[in-house]
Amino acid sequence: MKKFISVFCVLFVLLTIALIPVDAAKVYQTYTYSIEGKALYSPDAYSPVKSVDYTNMGLDVALKGASDLVVDKDNNIYIADTDNNRVVCLDRYFHVRFVIDTFYNDQKVADKFTKPRGVFVTQDRYEGGKLRYPGRIFVCDTEASRIVTFDLQGNFYSIIEKPESELFDENAVYWPVAVAVDSYDRLFVVSSETLEGIIVMTDRGEFTSFIGAQQSATTVWQQIWRRFQSKEQRKKSETIISYPYNNIDITENGFIYATIYHEKLVSKMESAIKAKSISGMYAPCKLLNPSGDEIMRRNGFWPPAGEIDFKNTANTTRTGVSRVIDVACGPEQTWTIVDKNRSKVYTYDYDGNLLFAFGDSGTQLGNMTEISAICYQGDDLIVMDTSNSTQRLTIFKRTEYGDVLVEALAHQNRREYSQAIDSYKEILMRNSNYDAAYVGIGQALFRSAKYEEALTYYKSAYDTTNYSTAYKELRKEWMSKFFLLIPVIVIVLCVLIAKGLRAAAKVNKRVAVSGEKHTFWKEVCYVFHVIFHPMDGFWDLKHEKRGSVRASFFFIALTILALFYRSVGAGYIMNPQENYTTIFLQILVVFVPLLLFAIANWCITTLFDGEGNFKDIFIACSYSLLPIVLTCIPATFLSNYAVTSEVDILKLIMTLGFIWTGLLLFFGTMVTHDYTMSKNFGTTIVTVVGMAFIMFLGILFASLVMDMVTFVTNIVSEINYRL
């Protein structure tokens, strides 16, 4: 019986575990973003393996308010334990090596930290076999307004005091919160109270410059007011609109990633993200060269700024743009930022493509309560989590999927394009939603001069920029083959257009002189006189009866077909998402506004002594539509052979067609009613208001009819039920 009960209990437990949904064991979902801003789930690039608290480290006192951590080349970890006023050094296995809490300064006086918030470690560097730059630990002793350095064994080395410069405001507060050091021992310091940008100075504390100042755009009123300000007032206002950075990291090549978050920048950051801005003006993370120039590439679907779906949560504290508080440089030029509000991690490649995002709030292994710092330890990712009880380090190990991802980037960076293609194809086998893989394959094919194949992969990822670049090369090859035929075709088209316009002009002149019968095609030809000579054309259109209703419907039909062709025939560059409309929708778009304008204008001009009747107005409006046809069709056709830099020209051509039509409508109604320009301008505005009023009445009438139908239907149903 005991054996039976034991076996039964084991089977019951196993059955219970088997019935637990798979998602219940998963602490977070890894994802990327599509071009529409929708989350696309992907395999996990990192998985949590363990959590380390102070007891696992071998510390007697728990971490408290720790705000920064860094890893050296030997994978030792250094933690700025802010509220405990100490720096903790762990070995690669997360066991304590030493703790720096007190030290003897350069005056041989016992000293200690005051809220240290930043730490950075450099390695011994040799030149010509001699030690040129000894490795050091740089600690931002924040509230003591200094940087204290130690050797790699934790022994005191030097104190770098507040730099002196006339560029500092007299009452400026120097609170260093983060520091990065390049290969020449130049210090790049982030001060939480310094608004002029990142402070650059030598390891002796000699001030060099400010770089990367973040500024907010001024309003029009502020720009006008600045013209009346004195130099002192202008300098003060410039300082007010700047905002400090909050963290920093540096690459092996000396390029600087800096993060920023400020409540006054939130709305501007959100607008820039929604507009998919490639400018770094309001970016929460910037890449600066040593001179301070912003050089970050933002070639992804969305700017690298963390969360894109700002309202995709029921928790109001986790809405809005990401609160980016730290950045870490990873392998193969990748970089990672953390969102403190959402406890999430976002990793990008050098071009600004989102590789993956993961994380969530919670108490399970892999979830974080509040991230305060992040860094890489080789291939692993270390995240510092601040919970209500204690601070801990969560170690994430790169998965097989993440290995393949980094391998693909490595092949691409080393220009091993065939291997890169193989790696990206392996990624797509695991994650078909990973658009960056399509772009990577396209770039590898492009660099191998396989332009036509590259276009297919760029299209799959909606990458119009790279698609345009590849297509330009393909177009060059095509034009080199037919370079003699192209000018011949252009000349022939110009000659045919000129002869067609000349023939139409002869027909119009002959009909005007001879008084021939107005056939349909002669009425159609007359439109070319109207669009180029609107004053005479619209006069004869009304008084000489040179137009007709049948010709008007012909031009309306042409306009509908032209706009429908623009929808279905536009090239990939102008319609990358291949959004199409139906012919029925185009009929509504053209015919309904035209009819509303004619009715409203006739109603208004009847009250203001207009000489045109409804038929005259309708014919004049219809004949005014031809410029849309003349510009839309060729621009749409050429869009199939255009690149990104030429799209604006095609859009300008189409816009000119609509402007041309608008001017013809204005002058057509003016001539038809024999108005002055000022009177016609007023009636046109009233006509637009009348169109809105007619639409309102139409919607109201339709609503009333629907209510009556519903009422009658309910009565009939009730009678049938009673009977």
XYZ file of C-alpha atoms in Angstrom:
723
model
C 0.000 0.000 0.000
C 2.863 2.444 0.802
C 4.463 1.746 -2.569
C 1.137 2.220 -4.295
C 0.521 5.542 -2.530
C 4.068 6.739 -3.356
C 3.708 5.859 -7.045
C 0.285 7.489 -7.113
C 1.669 10.742 -5.599
C 4.559 10.846 -8.058
C 2.204 10.332 -11.016
C -0.132 13.001 -9.662
C 2.708 15.529 -9.369
C 3.986 14.727 -12.864
C 0.477 15.064 -14.293
C 0.043 18.419 -12.560
C 3.316 19.704 -14.018
C 2.370 18.451 -17.476
C -0.917 20.359 -17.336
C 0.791 23.678 -16.578
C 0.775 25.854 -19.748
C 4.179 26.379 -21.303
C 3.788 30.179 -21.183
C 3.279 30.019 -17.423
C 6.928 29.054 -16.971
C 8.158 31.823 -19.232
C 9.010 35.007 -17.365
C 9.110 37.330 -20.362
C 8.600 37.424 -24.116
C 11.383 38.476 -26.484
C 10.233 40.586 -29.422
C 11.126 43.125 -32.081
C 8.986 45.748 -33.820
C 7.515 45.710 -37.320
C 7.367 48.728 -39.610
C 3.786 49.319 -38.405
C 4.948 49.424 -34.779
C 3.530 46.008 -33.855
C 5.421 43.617 -31.603
C 6.790 40.563 -33.438
C 7.646 37.734 -31.064
C 11.003 36.039 -31.522
C 13.065 33.316 -29.816
C 14.885 34.348 -26.653
C 18.335 35.773 -27.311
C 19.164 35.694 -23.584
C 17.834 33.491 -20.825
C 18.273 34.021 -17.057
C 20.554 31.498 -15.393
C 20.949 32.755 -11.835
C 20.446 35.591 -9.404
C 23.224 36.766 -7.070
C 22.614 38.727 -3.875
C 25.025 39.909 -1.190
C 25.059 36.560 0.624
C 26.127 34.747 -2.553
C 28.838 37.372 -3.036
C 30.225 36.847 0.465
C 29.343 40.329 1.736
C 28.255 41.060 5.292
C 26.077 44.031 4.327
C 23.505 44.008 1.518
C 23.882 46.282 -1.460
C 21.861 49.440 -1.027
C 21.166 52.015 -3.705
C 23.883 50.582 -5.968
C 23.723 52.601 -9.184
C 26.517 51.414 -11.483
C 28.594 48.377 -12.381
C 31.370 47.642 -14.832
C 33.377 44.580 -15.930
C 37.107 44.518 -16.712
C 38.912 42.361 -19.290
C 39.327 39.536 -16.718
C 35.545 39.551 -16.142
C 35.865 40.981 -12.642
C 32.825 43.036 -11.629
C 32.968 46.440 -9.922
C 29.851 47.846 -8.228
C 29.263 51.406 -7.041
C 27.313 50.668 -3.821
C 26.009 54.210 -3.423
C 24.108 54.247 -0.124
C 26.758 52.129 1.609
C 29.480 54.546 0.423
C 31.702 51.837 -0.980
C 32.898 50.101 -4.138
C 32.617 46.312 -4.264
C 34.883 44.234 -6.499
C 33.807 40.688 -7.399
C 35.651 38.031 -9.346
C 34.228 36.396 -12.462
C 32.320 33.942 -10.264
C 30.654 36.800 -8.326
C 32.631 36.247 -5.144
C 34.027 39.272 -3.355
C 37.691 40.141 -4.061
C 37.909 43.363 -2.081
C 35.802 46.265 -0.885
C 36.869 49.927 -0.979
C 35.064 51.921 1.701
C 37.912 53.840 3.364
C 41.307 54.881 2.060
C 44.207 57.212 2.810
C 44.215 60.110 0.374
C 47.210 61.924 -1.100
C 47.542 63.877 2.163
C 47.867 60.571 4.060
C 44.593 61.342 5.781
C 41.856 58.750 6.258
C 39.103 59.408 3.750
C 35.858 57.834 2.535
C 33.261 58.146 -0.226
C 30.141 60.290 -0.187
C 27.403 58.658 -2.296
C 29.564 57.242 -5.125
C 27.348 56.706 -8.194
C 29.708 55.783 -11.026
C 32.649 53.449 -11.619
C 34.923 52.697 -14.570
C 37.977 50.453 -14.980
C 40.934 50.744 -17.374
C 43.637 48.165 -18.074
C 47.410 48.356 -18.178
C 48.522 49.607 -21.597
C 52.051 49.184 -22.880
C 53.926 51.080 -25.608
C 57.287 49.820 -26.810
C 57.364 47.204 -24.077
C 56.974 49.849 -21.364
C 53.928 50.504 -19.198
C 52.439 53.696 -20.608
C 49.041 53.872 -18.917
C 48.607 51.829 -15.710
C 45.191 50.305 -15.170
C 42.995 52.130 -12.680
C 39.592 52.104 -11.034
C 37.822 55.458 -11.477
C 35.105 56.138 -8.886
C 32.672 59.050 -9.177
C 32.504 60.276 -5.581
C 29.397 62.222 -6.433
C 28.464 64.337 -3.440
C 32.146 64.986 -2.685
C 32.408 66.537 -6.188
C 35.463 64.549 -7.187
C 36.718 61.426 -8.923
C 38.898 59.089 -6.872
C 41.183 56.599 -8.627
C 42.688 53.335 -7.370
C 44.972 50.717 -8.854
C 43.554 47.360 -9.917
C 44.233 45.899 -6.448
C 42.131 48.592 -4.761
C 44.987 50.770 -3.499
C 44.544 54.547 -3.558
C 46.135 56.239 -6.581
C 44.916 59.850 -6.925
C 42.066 62.317 -6.565
C 40.788 64.267 -9.571
C 39.097 67.387 -8.274
C 36.484 69.555 -9.984
C 37.940 70.966 -13.239
C 38.491 74.702 -13.443
C 37.324 76.664 -16.485
C 35.711 79.981 -17.392
C 33.069 77.971 -19.280
C 31.622 76.780 -15.965
C 28.965 78.966 -14.444
C 30.047 80.668 -11.224
C 27.419 78.813 -9.182
C 27.718 75.529 -11.083
C 27.448 72.340 -9.030
C 29.777 69.519 -10.041
C 28.299 66.114 -9.186
C 29.946 63.400 -11.315
C 27.583 60.430 -11.718
C 29.239 58.518 -14.567
C 32.659 58.432 -16.186
C 34.285 56.772 -19.195
C 37.994 56.779 -20.054
C 39.477 56.336 -23.537
C 42.790 54.745 -24.545
C 44.633 58.050 -23.950
C 43.310 58.425 -20.379
C 40.976 61.229 -21.368
C 38.011 61.373 -19.022
C 34.441 61.873 -20.256
C 32.424 62.822 -17.199
C 28.653 63.104 -16.797
C 27.684 65.537 -14.052
C 24.035 65.482 -12.981
C 24.024 69.229 -12.393
C 26.061 70.279 -15.436
C 23.897 71.454 -18.332
C 26.579 72.252 -20.896
C 27.141 68.631 -21.933
C 29.707 65.938 -21.183
C 32.861 67.212 -19.494
C 36.121 66.227 -21.178
C 39.326 66.475 -19.130
C 42.683 64.831 -18.617
C 43.402 62.275 -15.894
C 45.006 65.134 -13.957
C 41.751 67.107 -13.902
C 42.683 69.639 -16.588
C 39.517 70.765 -18.359
C 39.462 70.293 -22.157
C 35.941 70.982 -23.426
C 32.232 70.255 -23.293
C 30.784 67.929 -25.915
C 27.321 66.750 -26.972
C 25.181 69.413 -25.281
C 21.494 68.420 -25.432
C 19.156 71.301 -26.180
C 15.448 71.738 -26.553
C 14.052 73.589 -29.583
C 12.847 77.086 -28.807
C 9.402 78.299 -29.763
C 8.811 81.060 -32.326
C 8.021 83.514 -29.533
C 11.299 82.651 -27.743
C 13.248 83.172 -30.967
C 11.647 86.620 -31.415
C 12.191 87.550 -27.774
C 15.881 86.573 -27.966
C 16.423 89.358 -30.510
C 15.585 91.920 -27.816
C 17.675 90.321 -25.060
C 21.116 91.364 -23.918
C 24.088 88.999 -24.227
C 23.805 88.060 -20.559
C 20.085 87.312 -20.836
C 20.636 85.327 -24.038
C 23.393 83.260 -22.420
C 21.164 82.548 -19.431
C 18.249 81.436 -21.645
C 20.578 79.142 -23.595
C 21.601 77.471 -20.346
C 18.009 76.989 -19.276
C 17.033 75.010 -22.365
C 19.861 72.463 -21.939
C 19.519 69.152 -20.128
C 22.141 66.896 -18.484
C 22.953 63.312 -19.446
C 22.484 60.526 -16.916
C 24.922 57.798 -18.026
C 27.702 56.952 -20.437
C 29.734 54.107 -21.939
C 32.632 54.024 -24.389
C 33.628 51.655 -27.186
C 37.094 50.278 -27.864
C 37.479 52.885 -30.635
C 36.720 55.773 -28.323
C 33.143 56.456 -29.432
C 30.770 57.455 -26.651
C 27.232 56.268 -25.993
C 25.403 58.713 -23.732
C 21.855 58.491 -22.372
C 19.487 61.239 -21.339
C 16.034 61.495 -19.808
C 14.199 64.584 -18.633
C 10.502 65.212 -18.034
C 10.576 68.340 -20.204
C 11.933 66.314 -23.122
C 9.303 63.549 -22.996
C 6.802 65.147 -25.399
C 9.550 66.023 -27.883
C 11.015 62.511 -27.661
C 7.582 60.984 -28.259
C 6.965 63.201 -31.291
C 10.387 62.366 -32.745
C 9.796 58.620 -32.321
C 6.332 58.749 -33.897
C 7.749 60.738 -36.817
C 10.551 58.144 -37.149
C 13.078 60.957 -36.958
C 16.677 60.084 -37.766
C 17.899 63.219 -36.029
C 19.622 62.806 -32.684
C 18.312 66.061 -31.251
C 15.746 64.441 -28.947
C 17.157 60.922 -28.920
C 17.350 59.259 -25.473
C 20.664 57.715 -26.499
C 23.374 59.301 -28.634
C 26.614 58.101 -30.170
C 29.305 60.767 -30.093
C 32.748 60.722 -31.620
C 35.637 62.054 -29.476
C 34.978 65.543 -30.899
C 31.373 65.454 -29.717
C 29.664 65.077 -33.101
C 26.503 62.935 -33.092
C 27.140 60.024 -35.478
C 24.580 57.388 -34.538
C 23.012 55.496 -37.442
C 19.240 55.196 -37.246
C 18.484 52.939 -40.209
C 15.901 50.740 -38.479
C 12.135 50.962 -38.884
C 12.000 53.053 -35.711
C 14.606 55.218 -33.985
C 16.609 53.324 -31.324
C 14.788 54.746 -28.324
C 13.412 51.748 -26.446
C 9.662 51.218 -26.388
C 7.583 52.135 -29.444
C 4.083 51.124 -28.318
C 3.710 53.784 -25.626
C 0.202 52.792 -24.474
C 0.356 49.004 -24.696
C -0.185 48.464 -20.989
C -2.889 48.895 -18.376
C -0.349 50.214 -15.880
C -0.275 54.006 -16.201
C 3.177 54.175 -14.616
C 4.592 52.251 -17.588
C 3.235 54.397 -20.417
C 5.029 56.991 -22.471
C 8.555 56.939 -23.839
C 11.200 54.739 -22.268
C 13.074 56.131 -19.297
C 16.565 55.181 -20.450
C 19.000 55.234 -17.544
C 21.969 53.149 -18.707
C 23.745 51.905 -21.824
C 26.250 49.092 -22.349
C 28.458 48.324 -25.353
C 28.188 44.695 -26.432
C 29.931 42.349 -28.882
C 30.165 43.106 -32.615
C 29.235 46.793 -32.224
C 25.918 46.018 -30.570
C 24.690 48.177 -27.724
C 22.002 47.820 -25.098
C 19.830 50.302 -23.212
C 17.484 49.728 -20.280
C 14.039 51.178 -19.619
C 13.655 51.832 -15.914
C 9.869 52.277 -16.110
C 9.211 48.929 -17.785
C 12.204 46.921 -16.501
C 13.061 46.006 -20.075
C 16.239 45.651 -22.107
C 16.625 46.744 -25.752
C 19.599 45.728 -27.897
C 20.525 47.310 -31.244
C 23.166 46.798 -33.890
C 25.477 49.562 -35.122
C 22.960 50.608 -37.800
C 20.213 51.159 -35.231
C 18.182 48.018 -35.998
C 16.401 46.536 -32.995
C 17.841 43.054 -32.545
C 15.663 42.046 -29.613
C 13.879 43.389 -26.552
C 12.990 41.469 -23.408
C 12.214 41.793 -19.720
C 9.291 42.551 -17.462
C 8.440 43.386 -13.885
C 8.103 40.541 -11.422
C 9.818 38.407 -8.831
C 10.603 35.334 -10.952
C 14.144 34.707 -12.112
C 14.600 36.903 -15.189
C 12.080 39.532 -14.133
C 13.235 42.727 -12.475
C 11.588 45.099 -10.044
C 13.618 48.131 -11.074
C 16.778 48.048 -13.201
C 19.505 50.404 -12.019
C 22.495 49.310 -14.178
C 23.588 46.913 -16.898
C 26.853 45.641 -18.382
C 28.313 42.788 -20.434
C 30.534 40.061 -19.033
C 31.866 38.450 -22.180
C 28.819 36.936 -23.860
C 26.688 37.196 -20.721
C 24.554 40.131 -19.682
C 24.508 41.319 -16.057
C 21.528 43.362 -14.874
C 21.407 45.040 -11.493
C 17.916 44.853 -10.022
C 16.683 46.955 -7.134
C 13.839 45.336 -5.208
C 12.115 46.406 -2.030
C 14.063 43.906 0.057
C 17.544 43.743 -1.443
C 19.567 44.482 -4.528
C 20.749 41.619 -6.682
C 22.510 40.821 -9.930
C 20.637 38.766 -12.528
C 22.882 36.965 -15.014
C 21.503 36.310 -18.495
C 23.282 33.777 -20.699
C 23.176 34.115 -24.473
C 21.118 31.395 -26.124
C 21.900 29.468 -29.285
C 19.657 31.867 -31.197
C 21.609 34.801 -29.769
C 24.884 33.139 -30.753
C 23.737 32.820 -34.356
C 22.617 36.452 -34.308
C 26.011 37.712 -33.111
C 27.755 35.352 -35.531
C 25.854 36.901 -38.432
C 26.891 40.390 -37.322
C 30.498 39.227 -36.974
C 30.549 37.865 -40.534
C 29.024 41.084 -41.797
C 31.532 43.276 -39.939
C 34.404 41.178 -41.342
C 32.921 41.350 -44.847
C 32.445 37.592 -44.978
C 29.253 37.958 -46.945
C 28.604 34.353 -47.939
C 28.941 33.228 -44.306
C 26.744 36.135 -43.221
C 24.016 35.004 -45.619
C 24.147 31.479 -44.201
C 23.871 32.789 -40.639
C 20.974 35.105 -41.472
C 19.130 32.278 -43.244
C 19.569 30.145 -40.152
C 18.067 32.995 -38.120
C 15.071 33.165 -40.472
C 14.521 29.454 -40.048
C 14.095 30.121 -36.325
C 12.356 33.504 -36.621
C 10.700 34.413 -39.933
C 9.563 37.756 -38.447
C 13.119 39.005 -37.989
C 13.284 41.790 -40.552
C 16.899 42.689 -39.737
C 17.902 39.273 -41.126
C 16.325 40.128 -44.473
C 18.219 43.414 -44.460
C 21.457 41.616 -43.543
C 21.077 39.152 -46.416
C 20.258 42.015 -48.744
C 23.370 43.925 -47.702
C 25.555 40.849 -48.166
C 24.113 40.272 -51.654
C 24.498 43.961 -52.495
C 28.175 43.954 -51.534
C 28.573 40.888 -53.723
C 27.078 42.905 -56.641
C 23.947 40.708 -56.702
C 21.633 43.696 -56.827
C 18.503 42.063 -58.190
C 18.565 39.355 -55.514
C 19.196 41.976 -52.854
C 16.043 43.853 -53.881
C 13.894 40.855 -52.984
C 15.210 40.731 -49.427
C 15.012 44.500 -48.959
C 11.368 44.375 -50.049
C 10.657 41.680 -47.489
C 11.870 44.033 -44.760
C 10.296 47.226 -46.193
C 13.789 48.734 -46.296
C 13.297 51.494 -48.860
C 16.679 53.132 -48.210
C 18.808 50.103 -49.031
C 16.338 49.059 -51.735
C 16.863 52.417 -53.405
C 20.643 52.091 -53.192
C 20.593 48.626 -54.758
C 18.096 49.651 -57.414
C 20.254 52.631 -58.355
C 23.133 50.271 -59.143
C 20.804 47.987 -61.090
C 19.467 50.982 -63.003
C 22.998 52.063 -63.871
C 23.652 48.665 -65.428
C 20.415 48.846 -67.398
C 21.081 52.417 -68.571
C 24.613 51.495 -69.671
C 23.109 48.897 -71.996
C 20.495 51.214 -73.490
C 22.192 54.600 -73.108
C 21.582 55.397 -76.797
C 17.951 54.300 -76.767
C 16.888 56.375 -73.755
C 17.459 59.855 -75.265
C 15.768 58.704 -78.468
C 12.669 57.656 -76.509
C 12.644 60.958 -74.614
C 12.935 62.988 -77.829
C 10.198 60.963 -79.529
C 7.861 61.478 -76.567
C 8.522 65.213 -76.515
C 7.862 65.445 -80.263
C 4.626 63.444 -79.969
C 3.398 65.601 -77.078
C 4.238 68.791 -78.959
C 2.487 67.567 -82.116
C -0.547 66.458 -80.121
C -0.879 69.848 -78.452
C -0.371 71.577 -81.809
C -3.060 69.412 -83.426
C -5.500 70.150 -80.584
C -4.787 73.878 -80.951
C -5.536 73.724 -84.720
C -8.813 71.903 -84.091
C -9.859 74.432 -81.456
C -8.956 77.363 -83.725
C -10.770 75.884 -86.722
C -13.938 75.242 -84.720
C -13.889 78.764 -83.277
C -13.614 80.367 -86.753
C -15.729 78.054 -88.921
C -18.532 77.397 -86.466
C -18.398 73.648 -87.097
C -20.664 71.293 -85.216
C -19.300 70.462 -81.777
C -18.607 66.754 -81.811
C -17.580 64.818 -78.706
C -13.900 64.708 -79.623
C -13.840 68.405 -80.446
C -15.318 69.095 -77.000
C -12.602 66.939 -75.494
C -9.854 68.713 -77.440
C -11.048 72.044 -76.151
C -9.861 71.187 -72.649
C -6.255 71.878 -73.711
C -7.225 75.444 -74.529
C -9.000 75.769 -71.181
C -6.097 74.632 -69.006
C -3.536 76.861 -70.765
C -5.819 79.890 -71.364
C -8.319 79.725 -68.484
C -9.843 83.200 -68.831
C -10.697 82.847 -72.537
C -11.294 79.124 -72.244
C -13.923 79.255 -69.501
C -15.644 82.205 -71.198
C -16.079 80.285 -74.438
C -16.911 77.134 -72.491
C -19.995 78.892 -71.167
C -20.993 81.402 -73.824
C -19.916 79.535 -76.977
C -21.010 76.142 -75.628
C -17.615 74.594 -76.435
C -18.047 71.980 -73.680
C -20.730 69.470 -72.770
C -21.922 67.262 -69.920
C -20.831 64.112 -71.753
C -17.295 65.469 -72.085
C -17.425 66.416 -68.387
C -18.184 62.836 -67.394
C -15.341 61.713 -69.645
C -12.856 63.900 -67.732
C -14.259 62.714 -64.400
C -13.771 59.116 -65.531
C -10.193 59.914 -66.620
C -9.443 61.434 -63.228
C -10.864 58.412 -61.404
C -8.763 56.053 -63.522
C -5.647 58.198 -63.025
C -6.006 58.182 -59.228
C -6.780 54.471 -59.269
C -3.631 53.898 -61.325
C -1.649 55.927 -58.786
C -2.907 53.564 -56.102
C -2.201 50.258 -57.853
C 0.649 51.246 -60.182
C 2.992 53.221 -57.916
C 6.519 51.882 -57.583
C 7.800 50.149 -54.475
C 9.646 53.262 -53.270
C 6.404 55.258 -53.124
C 4.258 52.414 -51.789
C 6.501 50.025 -49.822
C 3.654 48.493 -47.844
C 1.658 47.953 -51.051
C -1.537 49.598 -49.803
C -4.173 49.669 -52.540
C -7.649 51.162 -52.898
C -10.667 50.055 -54.930
C -12.106 51.760 -57.986
C -15.308 52.357 -56.036
C -13.419 54.359 -53.400
C -11.794 56.480 -56.116
C -15.245 57.198 -57.591
C -16.341 58.498 -54.200
C -13.131 60.507 -53.773
C -13.557 62.303 -57.115
C -17.254 62.457 -57.915
C -18.713 63.234 -54.473
C -16.517 66.317 -53.704
C -17.001 67.590 -57.265
C -20.783 67.249 -57.023
C -20.839 68.813 -53.547
C -18.758 71.763 -54.776
C -21.031 72.320 -57.785
C -24.221 72.160 -55.686
C -22.859 74.387 -52.905
C -21.446 76.920 -55.364
C -24.720 77.059 -57.313
C -26.710 77.574 -54.086
C -24.411 80.340 -52.869
C -23.953 82.181 -56.170
C -27.708 82.195 -56.752
C -27.935 84.472 -53.713
C -24.976 86.615 -54.830
C -25.965 87.442 -58.418
C -24.004 84.633 -60.052
C -24.589 84.313 -63.794
C -23.802 80.612 -64.084
C -26.343 77.835 -63.688
C -25.688 74.413 -62.229
C -24.778 72.917 -65.623
C -22.209 75.646 -66.311
C -20.607 75.146 -62.900
C -20.494 71.375 -63.307
C -18.872 71.600 -66.756
C -16.301 74.186 -65.583
C -15.357 72.029 -62.570
C -15.043 68.870 -64.678
C -12.823 70.533 -67.300
C -10.549 71.714 -64.475
C -9.621 68.139 -63.524
C -7.336 67.404 -66.482
C -4.070 68.620 -64.815
C -4.464 65.828 -62.247
C -4.527 63.309 -65.089
C -1.591 64.929 -66.920
C 0.669 64.902 -63.847
C -0.519 61.820 -61.960
C -0.141 59.242 -64.722
C 3.460 60.043 -65.788
C 4.596 60.565 -62.175
C 3.135 57.191 -61.190
C 4.767 55.510 -64.178
C 8.157 57.054 -63.398
C 7.880 56.033 -59.732
C 8.552 52.452 -60.848
C 12.031 53.543 -61.975
C 12.790 56.134 -59.271
C 15.015 55.991 -56.205
C 14.436 57.590 -52.821
C 16.145 60.889 -53.673
C 13.808 61.328 -56.661
C 10.533 60.611 -54.879
C 10.197 64.202 -53.681
C 10.359 65.401 -57.291
C 7.557 63.032 -58.306
C 5.466 64.114 -55.322
C 6.076 67.735 -56.296
C 4.824 67.015 -59.822
C 1.635 65.453 -58.443
C 1.182 68.342 -56.014
C 1.541 70.852 -58.835
C -1.216 68.999 -60.682
C -3.608 69.423 -57.756
C -2.608 73.080 -57.342
C -3.158 73.636 -61.067
C -6.625 72.076 -60.781
C -7.432 74.254 -57.761
C -6.480 77.420 -59.644
C -8.587 76.348 -62.624
C -11.560 75.758 -60.323
C -11.127 79.226 -58.859
C -10.850 81.027 -62.213
C -13.509 78.803 -63.774
C -16.137 79.812 -61.216
C -15.004 83.445 -61.430
C -15.479 83.596 -65.214
C -18.685 81.537 -65.111
C -20.357 83.928 -62.640
C -18.630 87.063 -63.982
C -17.246 87.898 -60.524
C -14.312 90.013 -59.507
C -11.416 88.175 -57.926
C -12.192 89.407 -54.411
C -15.876 88.498 -54.679
C -15.057 85.085 -56.075
C -12.591 84.494 -53.249
C -15.327 85.177 -50.704
C -17.879 82.980 -52.429
C -15.326 80.167 -52.696
C -14.801 80.212 -48.926
C -18.572 80.241 -48.370
C -18.860 77.379 -50.884
C -16.488 75.246 -48.810
C -18.563 76.007 -45.709
C -21.683 75.109 -47.689
C -20.152 71.757 -48.676
C -19.617 70.964 -44.999
C -23.199 71.995 -44.203
C -24.608 69.783 -46.988
C -22.552 66.840 -45.712
C -23.904 67.470 -42.218
C -27.477 67.492 -43.490
C -26.853 64.336 -45.495
C -25.431 62.494 -42.495
C -28.296 63.749 -40.303
C -30.894 62.665 -42.856
C -29.324 59.227 -43.224
C -29.262 58.841 -39.430
C -32.941 59.794 -39.186
C -33.877 57.371 -41.942
C -31.995 54.575 -40.177
C -33.765 55.394 -36.925
C -37.164 55.355 -38.705
C -36.359 52.026 -40.337
C -35.305 50.601 -36.986
C -38.475 51.949 -35.347
C -40.772 50.471 -38.010
C -38.879 47.158 -37.898
C -39.309 46.974 -34.117
C -43.060 47.714 -34.392
C -43.546 45.010 -37.037
C -41.577 42.540 -34.920
C -43.659 43.415 -31.849
C -46.963 43.000 -33.784
C -45.825 39.643 -35.141
C -44.869 38.581 -31.629
C -48.271 39.663 -30.241
C -50.142 37.863 -33.003
